[in-house]
Amino acid sequence: MFTSLLRRVLQPKKIIQTSRRNLFASQQLFSPTKSDNLPEHSDEVLHAPLYMFTEEETMMKETVAKLAKDKIEPLVREMDEKSQMDPSVIKALFENGVRRSYYAN
């Protein structure tokens, strides 16, 4: 191991050449995509960005946030002390469309 390290220290020219070669390869890898094959204009959006929610997803997010604030938060301390989910929380989750909720028995 020491000899390998010593060789690297004594051969800086080779290291610089390797570094330049790696830099050039990474520049080619991450260069901007050419848009030659893309249509100039499209009336149809195929995919929305991942950070944008559909109207349905936004409604679900708001519903779950309200449910958590109004129904679950007041029971958290009690459920934590008992190490058990309150049945009313499970019922509220199912009533609000959260079907695959995890709960401990």
mmCIF file of N, CA and C in Angstrom, residues 5-43:
data_model
loop_
_atom_site.group_PDB
_atom_site.id
_atom_site.type_symbol
_atom_site.label_atom_id
_atom_site.label_comp_id
_atom_site.label_asym_id
_atom_site.label_seq_id
_atom_site.Cartn_x
_atom_site.Cartn_y
_atom_site.Cartn_z
ATOM 1 N N LEU A 5 1.215 4.326 -2.871
ATOM 2 C CA LEU A 5 1.074 5.747 -2.556
ATOM 3 C C LEU A 5 2.330 6.509 -2.961
ATOM 4 N N LEU A 6 3.485 5.923 -2.698
ATOM 5 C CA LEU A 6 4.751 6.549 -3.050
ATOM 6 C C LEU A 6 4.864 6.739 -4.557
ATOM 7 N N ARG A 7 4.439 5.743 -5.329
ATOM 8 C CA ARG A 7 4.470 5.865 -6.791
ATOM 9 C C ARG A 7 3.595 7.026 -7.263
ATOM 10 N N ARG A 8 2.452 7.168 -6.650
ATOM 11 C CA ARG A 8 1.555 8.262 -7.048
ATOM 12 C C ARG A 8 2.174 9.622 -6.765
ATOM 13 N N VAL A 9 2.829 9.733 -5.634
ATOM 14 C CA VAL A 9 3.456 10.998 -5.265
ATOM 15 C C VAL A 9 4.615 11.310 -6.200
ATOM 16 N N LEU A 10 5.356 10.283 -6.571
ATOM 17 C CA LEU A 10 6.526 10.487 -7.417
ATOM 18 C C LEU A 10 6.181 10.636 -8.894
ATOM 19 N N GLN A 11 4.948 10.331 -9.292
ATOM 20 C CA GLN A 11 4.548 10.436 -10.695
ATOM 21 C C GLN A 11 3.382 11.410 -10.861
ATOM 22 N N PRO A 12 3.554 12.680 -10.485
ATOM 23 C CA PRO A 12 2.442 13.631 -10.572
ATOM 24 C C PRO A 12 1.976 13.871 -12.002
ATOM 25 N N LYS A 13 2.876 13.733 -12.975
ATOM 26 C CA LYS A 13 2.485 13.970 -14.364
ATOM 27 C C LYS A 13 1.409 12.977 -14.797
ATOM 28 N N LYS A 14 1.569 11.724 -14.409
ATOM 29 C CA LYS A 14 0.590 10.695 -14.760
ATOM 30 C C LYS A 14 -0.759 10.990 -14.098
ATOM 31 N N ILE A 15 -0.719 11.428 -12.855
ATOM 32 C CA ILE A 15 -1.954 11.767 -12.137
ATOM 33 C C ILE A 15 -2.667 12.920 -12.827
ATOM 34 N N ILE A 16 -1.911 13.937 -13.224
ATOM 35 C CA ILE A 16 -2.506 15.088 -13.906
ATOM 36 C C ILE A 16 -3.131 14.659 -15.224
ATOM 37 N N GLN A 17 -2.441 13.800 -15.977
ATOM 38 C CA GLN A 17 -2.989 13.320 -17.245
ATOM 39 C C GLN A 17 -4.275 12.532 -17.020
ATOM 40 N N THR A 18 -4.274 11.668 -15.998
ATOM 41 C CA THR A 18 -5.466 10.881 -15.677
ATOM 42 C C THR A 18 -6.606 11.795 -15.256
ATOM 43 N N SER A 19 -6.303 12.805 -14.449
ATOM 44 C CA SER A 19 -7.332 13.741 -13.997
ATOM 45 C C SER A 19 -7.931 14.501 -15.172
ATOM 46 N N ARG A 20 -7.084 14.932 -16.091
ATOM 47 C CA ARG A 20 -7.586 15.644 -17.272
ATOM 48 C C ARG A 20 -8.467 14.737 -18.118
ATOM 49 N N ARG A 21 -8.048 13.470 -18.273
ATOM 50 C CA ARG A 21 -8.825 12.518 -19.061
ATOM 51 C C ARG A 21 -10.197 12.287 -18.406
ATOM 52 N N ASN A 22 -10.211 12.145 -17.073
ATOM 53 C CA ASN A 22 -11.471 11.952 -16.355
ATOM 54 C C ASN A 22 -12.362 13.185 -16.458
ATOM 55 N N LEU A 23 -11.756 14.363 -16.382
ATOM 56 C CA LEU A 23 -12.517 15.602 -16.507
ATOM 57 C C LEU A 23 -13.150 15.705 -17.884
ATOM 58 N N PHE A 24 -12.386 15.393 -18.921
ATOM 59 C CA PHE A 24 -12.913 15.447 -20.279
ATOM 60 C C PHE A 24 -14.060 14.457 -20.460
ATOM 61 N N ALA A 25 -13.903 13.253 -19.914
ATOM 62 C CA ALA A 25 -14.954 12.233 -20.023
ATOM 63 C C ALA A 25 -16.217 12.688 -19.309
ATOM 64 N N SER A 26 -16.074 13.304 -18.134
ATOM 65 C CA SER A 26 -17.254 13.757 -17.403
ATOM 66 C C SER A 26 -17.926 14.931 -18.110
ATOM 67 N N GLN A 27 -17.142 15.784 -18.772
ATOM 68 C CA GLN A 27 -17.738 16.889 -19.526
ATOM 69 C C GLN A 27 -18.572 16.356 -20.682
ATOM 70 N N GLN A 28 -18.092 15.304 -21.327
ATOM 71 C CA GLN A 28 -18.863 14.708 -22.414
ATOM 72 C C GLN A 28 -20.125 14.049 -21.881
ATOM 73 N N LEU A 29 -20.012 13.403 -20.726
ATOM 74 C CA LEU A 29 -21.148 12.702 -20.145
ATOM 75 C C LEU A 29 -22.255 13.665 -19.738
ATOM 76 N N PHE A 30 -21.879 14.816 -19.193
ATOM 77 C CA PHE A 30 -22.867 15.757 -18.687
ATOM 78 C C PHE A 30 -23.075 16.964 -19.595
ATOM 79 N N SER A 31 -22.745 16.844 -20.849
ATOM 80 C CA SER A 31 -22.961 17.953 -21.771
ATOM 81 C C SER A 31 -24.452 18.090 -22.059
ATOM 82 N N PRO A 32 -24.906 19.291 -22.402
ATOM 83 C CA PRO A 32 -26.330 19.489 -22.676
ATOM 84 C C PRO A 32 -26.809 18.597 -23.820
ATOM 85 N N THR A 33 -28.051 18.180 -23.721
ATOM 86 C CA THR A 33 -28.637 17.314 -24.737
ATOM 87 C C THR A 33 -28.953 18.123 -25.980
ATOM 88 N N LYS A 34 -28.652 17.579 -27.113
ATOM 89 C CA LYS A 34 -29.016 18.241 -28.358
ATOM 90 C C LYS A 34 -30.502 18.024 -28.595
ATOM 91 N N SER A 35 -31.172 19.047 -29.071
ATOM 92 C CA SER A 35 -32.614 18.960 -29.273
ATOM 93 C C SER A 35 -32.968 18.754 -30.742
ATOM 94 N N ASP A 36 -32.047 18.180 -31.507
ATOM 95 C CA ASP A 36 -32.313 17.971 -32.931
ATOM 96 C C ASP A 36 -33.496 17.037 -33.171
ATOM 97 N N ASN A 37 -33.664 16.051 -32.316
ATOM 98 C CA ASN A 37 -34.707 15.053 -32.527
ATOM 99 C C ASN A 37 -36.034 15.421 -31.869
ATOM 100 N N LEU A 38 -36.078 16.524 -31.156
ATOM 101 C CA LEU A 38 -37.297 16.914 -30.464
ATOM 102 C C LEU A 38 -38.160 17.792 -31.356
ATOM 103 N N PRO A 39 -39.488 17.657 -31.253
ATOM 104 C CA PRO A 39 -40.354 18.532 -32.041
ATOM 105 C C PRO A 39 -40.232 19.971 -31.549
ATOM 106 N N GLU A 40 -40.446 20.915 -32.463
ATOM 107 C CA GLU A 40 -40.313 22.325 -32.093
ATOM 108 C C GLU A 40 -41.407 22.771 -31.133
ATOM 109 N N HIS A 41 -42.614 22.253 -31.315
ATOM 110 C CA HIS A 41 -43.730 22.684 -30.487
ATOM 111 C C HIS A 41 -44.650 21.500 -30.237
ATOM 112 N N SER A 42 -45.162 21.427 -29.045
ATOM 113 C CA SER A 42 -46.108 20.362 -28.725
ATOM 114 C C SER A 42 -47.261 20.974 -27.948
ATOM 115 N N ASP A 43 -48.480 20.684 -28.370
ATOM 116 C CA ASP A 43 -49.662 21.189 -27.674
ATOM 117 C C ASP A 43 -49.987 20.344 -26.449
#
